[in-house]
PDB file of C-alpha atoms in Angstrom:
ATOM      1  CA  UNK A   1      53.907  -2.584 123.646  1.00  0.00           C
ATOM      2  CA  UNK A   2      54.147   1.062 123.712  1.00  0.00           C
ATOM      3  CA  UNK A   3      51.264   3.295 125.082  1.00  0.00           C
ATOM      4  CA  UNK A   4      49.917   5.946 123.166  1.00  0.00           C
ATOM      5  CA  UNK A   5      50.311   9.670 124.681  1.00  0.00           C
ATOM      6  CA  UNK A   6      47.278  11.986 123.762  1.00  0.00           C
ATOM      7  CA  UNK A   7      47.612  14.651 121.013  1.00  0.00           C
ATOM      8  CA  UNK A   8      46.670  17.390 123.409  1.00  0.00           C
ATOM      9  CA  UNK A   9      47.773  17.856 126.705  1.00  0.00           C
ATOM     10  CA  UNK A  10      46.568  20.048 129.308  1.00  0.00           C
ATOM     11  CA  UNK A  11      49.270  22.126 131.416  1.00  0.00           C
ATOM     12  CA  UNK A  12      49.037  24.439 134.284  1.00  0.00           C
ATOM     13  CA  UNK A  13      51.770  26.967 134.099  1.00  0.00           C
ATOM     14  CA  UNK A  14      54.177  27.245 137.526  1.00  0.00           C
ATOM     15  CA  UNK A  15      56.497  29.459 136.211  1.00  0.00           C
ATOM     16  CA  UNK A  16      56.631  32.656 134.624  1.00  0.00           C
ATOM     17  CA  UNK A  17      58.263  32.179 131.273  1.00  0.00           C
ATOM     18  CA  UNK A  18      57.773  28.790 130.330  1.00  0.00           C
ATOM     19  CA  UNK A  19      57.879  29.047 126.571  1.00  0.00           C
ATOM     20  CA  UNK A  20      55.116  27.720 125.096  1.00  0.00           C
ATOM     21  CA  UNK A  21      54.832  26.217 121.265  1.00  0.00           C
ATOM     22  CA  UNK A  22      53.033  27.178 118.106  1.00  0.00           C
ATOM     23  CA  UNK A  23      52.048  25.705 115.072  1.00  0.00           C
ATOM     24  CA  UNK A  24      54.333  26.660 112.819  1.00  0.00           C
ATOM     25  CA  UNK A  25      54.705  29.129 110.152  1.00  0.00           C
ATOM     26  CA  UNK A  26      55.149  27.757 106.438  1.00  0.00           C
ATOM     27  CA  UNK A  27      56.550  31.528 104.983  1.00  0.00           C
ATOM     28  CA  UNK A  28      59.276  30.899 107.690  1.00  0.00           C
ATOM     29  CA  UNK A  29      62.134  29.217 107.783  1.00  0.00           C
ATOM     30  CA  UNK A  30      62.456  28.387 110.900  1.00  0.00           C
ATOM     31  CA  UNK A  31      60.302  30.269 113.662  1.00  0.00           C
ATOM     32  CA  UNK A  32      56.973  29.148 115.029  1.00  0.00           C
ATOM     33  CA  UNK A  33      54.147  31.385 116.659  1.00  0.00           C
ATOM     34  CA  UNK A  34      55.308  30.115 119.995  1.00  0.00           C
ATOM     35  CA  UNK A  35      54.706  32.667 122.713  1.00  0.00           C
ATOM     36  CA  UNK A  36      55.669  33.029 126.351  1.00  0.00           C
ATOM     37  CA  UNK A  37      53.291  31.678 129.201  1.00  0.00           C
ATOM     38  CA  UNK A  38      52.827  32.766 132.853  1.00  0.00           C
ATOM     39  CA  UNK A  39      52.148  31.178 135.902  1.00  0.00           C
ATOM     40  CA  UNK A  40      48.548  30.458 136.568  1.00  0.00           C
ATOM     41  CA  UNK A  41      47.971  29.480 133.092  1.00  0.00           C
ATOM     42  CA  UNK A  42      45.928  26.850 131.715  1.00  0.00           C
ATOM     43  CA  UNK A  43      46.825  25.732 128.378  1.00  0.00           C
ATOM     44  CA  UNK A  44      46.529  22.881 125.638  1.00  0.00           C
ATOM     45  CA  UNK A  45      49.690  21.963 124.175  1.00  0.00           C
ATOM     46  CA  UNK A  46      49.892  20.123 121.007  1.00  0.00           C
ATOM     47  CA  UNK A  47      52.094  16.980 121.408  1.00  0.00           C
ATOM     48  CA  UNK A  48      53.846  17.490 117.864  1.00  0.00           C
ATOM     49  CA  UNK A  49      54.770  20.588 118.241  1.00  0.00           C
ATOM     50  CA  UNK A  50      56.864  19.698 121.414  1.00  0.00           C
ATOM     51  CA  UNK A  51      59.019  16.800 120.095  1.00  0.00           C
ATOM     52  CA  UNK A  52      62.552  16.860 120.102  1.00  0.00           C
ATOM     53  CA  UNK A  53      65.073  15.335 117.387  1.00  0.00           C
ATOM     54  CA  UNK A  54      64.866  12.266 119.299  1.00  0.00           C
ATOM     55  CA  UNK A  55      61.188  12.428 119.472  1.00  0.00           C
ATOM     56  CA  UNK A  56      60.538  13.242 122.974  1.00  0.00           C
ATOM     57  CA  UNK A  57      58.482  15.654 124.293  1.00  0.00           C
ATOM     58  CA  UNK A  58      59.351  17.717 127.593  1.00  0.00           C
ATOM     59  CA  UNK A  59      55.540  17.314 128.327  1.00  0.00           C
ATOM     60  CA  UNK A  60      56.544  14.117 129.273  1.00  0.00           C
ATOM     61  CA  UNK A  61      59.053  15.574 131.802  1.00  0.00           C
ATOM     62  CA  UNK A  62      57.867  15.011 135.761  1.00  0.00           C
ATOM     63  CA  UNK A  63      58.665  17.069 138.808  1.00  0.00           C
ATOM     64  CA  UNK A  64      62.187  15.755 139.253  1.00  0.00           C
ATOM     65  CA  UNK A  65      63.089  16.008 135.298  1.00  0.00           C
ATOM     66  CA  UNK A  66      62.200  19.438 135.406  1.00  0.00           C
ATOM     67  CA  UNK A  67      64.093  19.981 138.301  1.00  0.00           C
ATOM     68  CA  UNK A  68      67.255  18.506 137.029  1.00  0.00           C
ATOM     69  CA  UNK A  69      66.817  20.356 133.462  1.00  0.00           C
ATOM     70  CA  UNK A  70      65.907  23.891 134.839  1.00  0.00           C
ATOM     71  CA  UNK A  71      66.195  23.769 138.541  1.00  0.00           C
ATOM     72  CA  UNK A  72      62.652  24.753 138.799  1.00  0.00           C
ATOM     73  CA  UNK A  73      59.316  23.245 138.203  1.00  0.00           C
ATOM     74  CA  UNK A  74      57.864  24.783 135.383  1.00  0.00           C
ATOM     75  CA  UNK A  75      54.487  22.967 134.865  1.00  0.00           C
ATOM     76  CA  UNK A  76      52.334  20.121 135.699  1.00  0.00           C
ATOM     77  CA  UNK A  77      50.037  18.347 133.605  1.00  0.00           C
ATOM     78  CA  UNK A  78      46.274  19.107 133.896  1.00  0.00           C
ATOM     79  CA  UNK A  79      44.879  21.845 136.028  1.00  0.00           C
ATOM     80  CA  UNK A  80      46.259  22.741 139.153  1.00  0.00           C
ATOM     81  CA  UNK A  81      45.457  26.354 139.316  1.00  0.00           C
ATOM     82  CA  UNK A  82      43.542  26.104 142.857  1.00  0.00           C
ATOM     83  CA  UNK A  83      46.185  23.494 144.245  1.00  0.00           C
ATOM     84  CA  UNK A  84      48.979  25.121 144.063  1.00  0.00           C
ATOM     85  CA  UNK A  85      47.265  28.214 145.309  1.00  0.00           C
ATOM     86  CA  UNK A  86      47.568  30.562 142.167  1.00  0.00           C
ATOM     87  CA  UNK A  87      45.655  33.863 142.825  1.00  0.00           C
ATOM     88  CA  UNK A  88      46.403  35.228 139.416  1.00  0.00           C
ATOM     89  CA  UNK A  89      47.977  34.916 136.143  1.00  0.00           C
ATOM     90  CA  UNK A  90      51.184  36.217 136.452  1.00  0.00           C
ATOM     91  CA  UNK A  91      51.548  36.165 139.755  1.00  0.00           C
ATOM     92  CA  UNK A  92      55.030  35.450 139.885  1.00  0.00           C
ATOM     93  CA  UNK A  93      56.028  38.352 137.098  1.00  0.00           C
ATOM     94  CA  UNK A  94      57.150  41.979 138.947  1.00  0.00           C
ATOM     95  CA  UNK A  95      55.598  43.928 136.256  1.00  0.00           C
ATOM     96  CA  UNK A  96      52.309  42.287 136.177  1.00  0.00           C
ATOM     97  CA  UNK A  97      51.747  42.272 139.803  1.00  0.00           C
ATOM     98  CA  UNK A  98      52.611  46.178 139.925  1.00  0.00           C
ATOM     99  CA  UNK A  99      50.072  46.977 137.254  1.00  0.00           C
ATOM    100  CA  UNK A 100      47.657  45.029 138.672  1.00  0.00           C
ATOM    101  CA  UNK A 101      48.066  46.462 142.217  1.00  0.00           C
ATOM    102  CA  UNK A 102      48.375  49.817 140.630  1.00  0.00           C
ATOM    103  CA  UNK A 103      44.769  49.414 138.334  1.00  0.00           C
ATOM    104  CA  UNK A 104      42.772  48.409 141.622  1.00  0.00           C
ATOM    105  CA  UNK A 105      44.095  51.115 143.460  1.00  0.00           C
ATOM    106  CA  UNK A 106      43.413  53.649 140.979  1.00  0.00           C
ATOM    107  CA  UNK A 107      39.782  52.128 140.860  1.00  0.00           C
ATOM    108  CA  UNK A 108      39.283  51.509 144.868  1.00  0.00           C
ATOM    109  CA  UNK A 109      40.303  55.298 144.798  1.00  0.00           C
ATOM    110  CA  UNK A 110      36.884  56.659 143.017  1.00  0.00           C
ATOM    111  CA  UNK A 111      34.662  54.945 145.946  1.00  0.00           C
ATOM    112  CA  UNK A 112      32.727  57.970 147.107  1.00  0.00           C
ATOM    113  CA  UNK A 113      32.245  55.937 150.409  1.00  0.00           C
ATOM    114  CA  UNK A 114      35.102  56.646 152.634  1.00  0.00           C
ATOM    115  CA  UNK A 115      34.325  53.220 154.750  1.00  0.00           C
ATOM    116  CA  UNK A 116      33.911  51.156 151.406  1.00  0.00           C
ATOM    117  CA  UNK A 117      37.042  52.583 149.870  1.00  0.00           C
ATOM    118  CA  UNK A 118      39.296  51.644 153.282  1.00  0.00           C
ATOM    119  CA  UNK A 119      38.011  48.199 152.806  1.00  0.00           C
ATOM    120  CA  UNK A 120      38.493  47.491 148.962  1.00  0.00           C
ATOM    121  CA  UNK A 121      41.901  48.905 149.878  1.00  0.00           C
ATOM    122  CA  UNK A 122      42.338  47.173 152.690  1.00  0.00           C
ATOM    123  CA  UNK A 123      41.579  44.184 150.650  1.00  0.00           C
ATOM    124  CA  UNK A 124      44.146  45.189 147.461  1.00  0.00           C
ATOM    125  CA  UNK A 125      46.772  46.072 150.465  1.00  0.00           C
ATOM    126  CA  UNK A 126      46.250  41.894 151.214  1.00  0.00           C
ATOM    127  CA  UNK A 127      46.550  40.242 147.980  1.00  0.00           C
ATOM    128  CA  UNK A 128      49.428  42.716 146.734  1.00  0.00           C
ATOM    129  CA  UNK A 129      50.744  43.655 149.911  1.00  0.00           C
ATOM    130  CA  UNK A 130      51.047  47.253 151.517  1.00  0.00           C
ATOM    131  CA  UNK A 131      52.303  50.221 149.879  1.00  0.00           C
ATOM    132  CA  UNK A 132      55.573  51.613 150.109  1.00  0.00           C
ATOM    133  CA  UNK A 133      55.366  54.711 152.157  1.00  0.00           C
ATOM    134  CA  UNK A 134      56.002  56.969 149.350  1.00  0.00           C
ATOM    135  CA  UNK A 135      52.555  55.609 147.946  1.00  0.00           C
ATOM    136  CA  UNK A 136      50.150  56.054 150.625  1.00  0.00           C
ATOM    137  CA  UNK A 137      48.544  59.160 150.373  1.00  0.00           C
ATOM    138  CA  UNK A 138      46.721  61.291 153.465  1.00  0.00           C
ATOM    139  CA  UNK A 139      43.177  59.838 152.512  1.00  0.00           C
ATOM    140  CA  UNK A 140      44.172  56.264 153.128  1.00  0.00           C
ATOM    141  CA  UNK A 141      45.099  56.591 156.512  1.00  0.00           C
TER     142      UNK A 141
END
């Protein structure tokens, strides 16, 4: 007696890139909407839109199949966003982080308050790390 796998699972994304399913398109002839996920995601996948020829599903895959298939764990089924310590989507991508970082300093940098602006900068200097030295200018000390 087999056990029935739900429709819809939930994944939290551990790895930038993970690419993710969509339903698919009947004017195409092959291609889906799929799209690319990044870490710190939450999504629903749809079961049937993850089988293989042979009818399996990688959603099906634990830590060690993952491993052994990519050489990196990709996802985990349900949410895990505050166990495995994710501060923000994208976390892992370059690009994002730099953007990010980038936005919030440009912001922190209109506090009138010279003691408030030290500290939200202190704070972005924490999360995204400090600046390289050709980015600090003479009002941030």
């Amino acid at each position: 007696m087999s056990t029935k796998k739900p429709d819809t699972v939930t994944i939290t994304v551990l790895t930038s890139g993970l690419s993710l399913p969509g339903p698919s398109n009947p004017n195409a002839i092959w291609a889906t909407a799929g799209r690319t996920a990044l870490r710190g995601e939450v999504v629903e996948v749809e079961r049937s839109e993850t089988l293989d020829r042979n009818g399996d599903s990688w959603l099906d895959m634990d830590d060690e199949a993952q491993l052994a298939r990519w050489s990196v764990v990709r996802f985990r089924v349900g949410d895990h966003v505050e166990a495995e310590g994710i501060r923000y989507i994208g976390e892992d991508d370059e690009r994002i982080t730099y953007r990010r970082r980038e936005r919030e300093v440009h912001e922190a940098r209109k506090i009138a308050d010279a003691v408030q602006r030290k500290a939200e900068l202190n704070r972005i200097y924490a999360l995204y790390g400090a600046p390289d030295s050709g980015q600090r200018t003479l009002s941030e000390g």
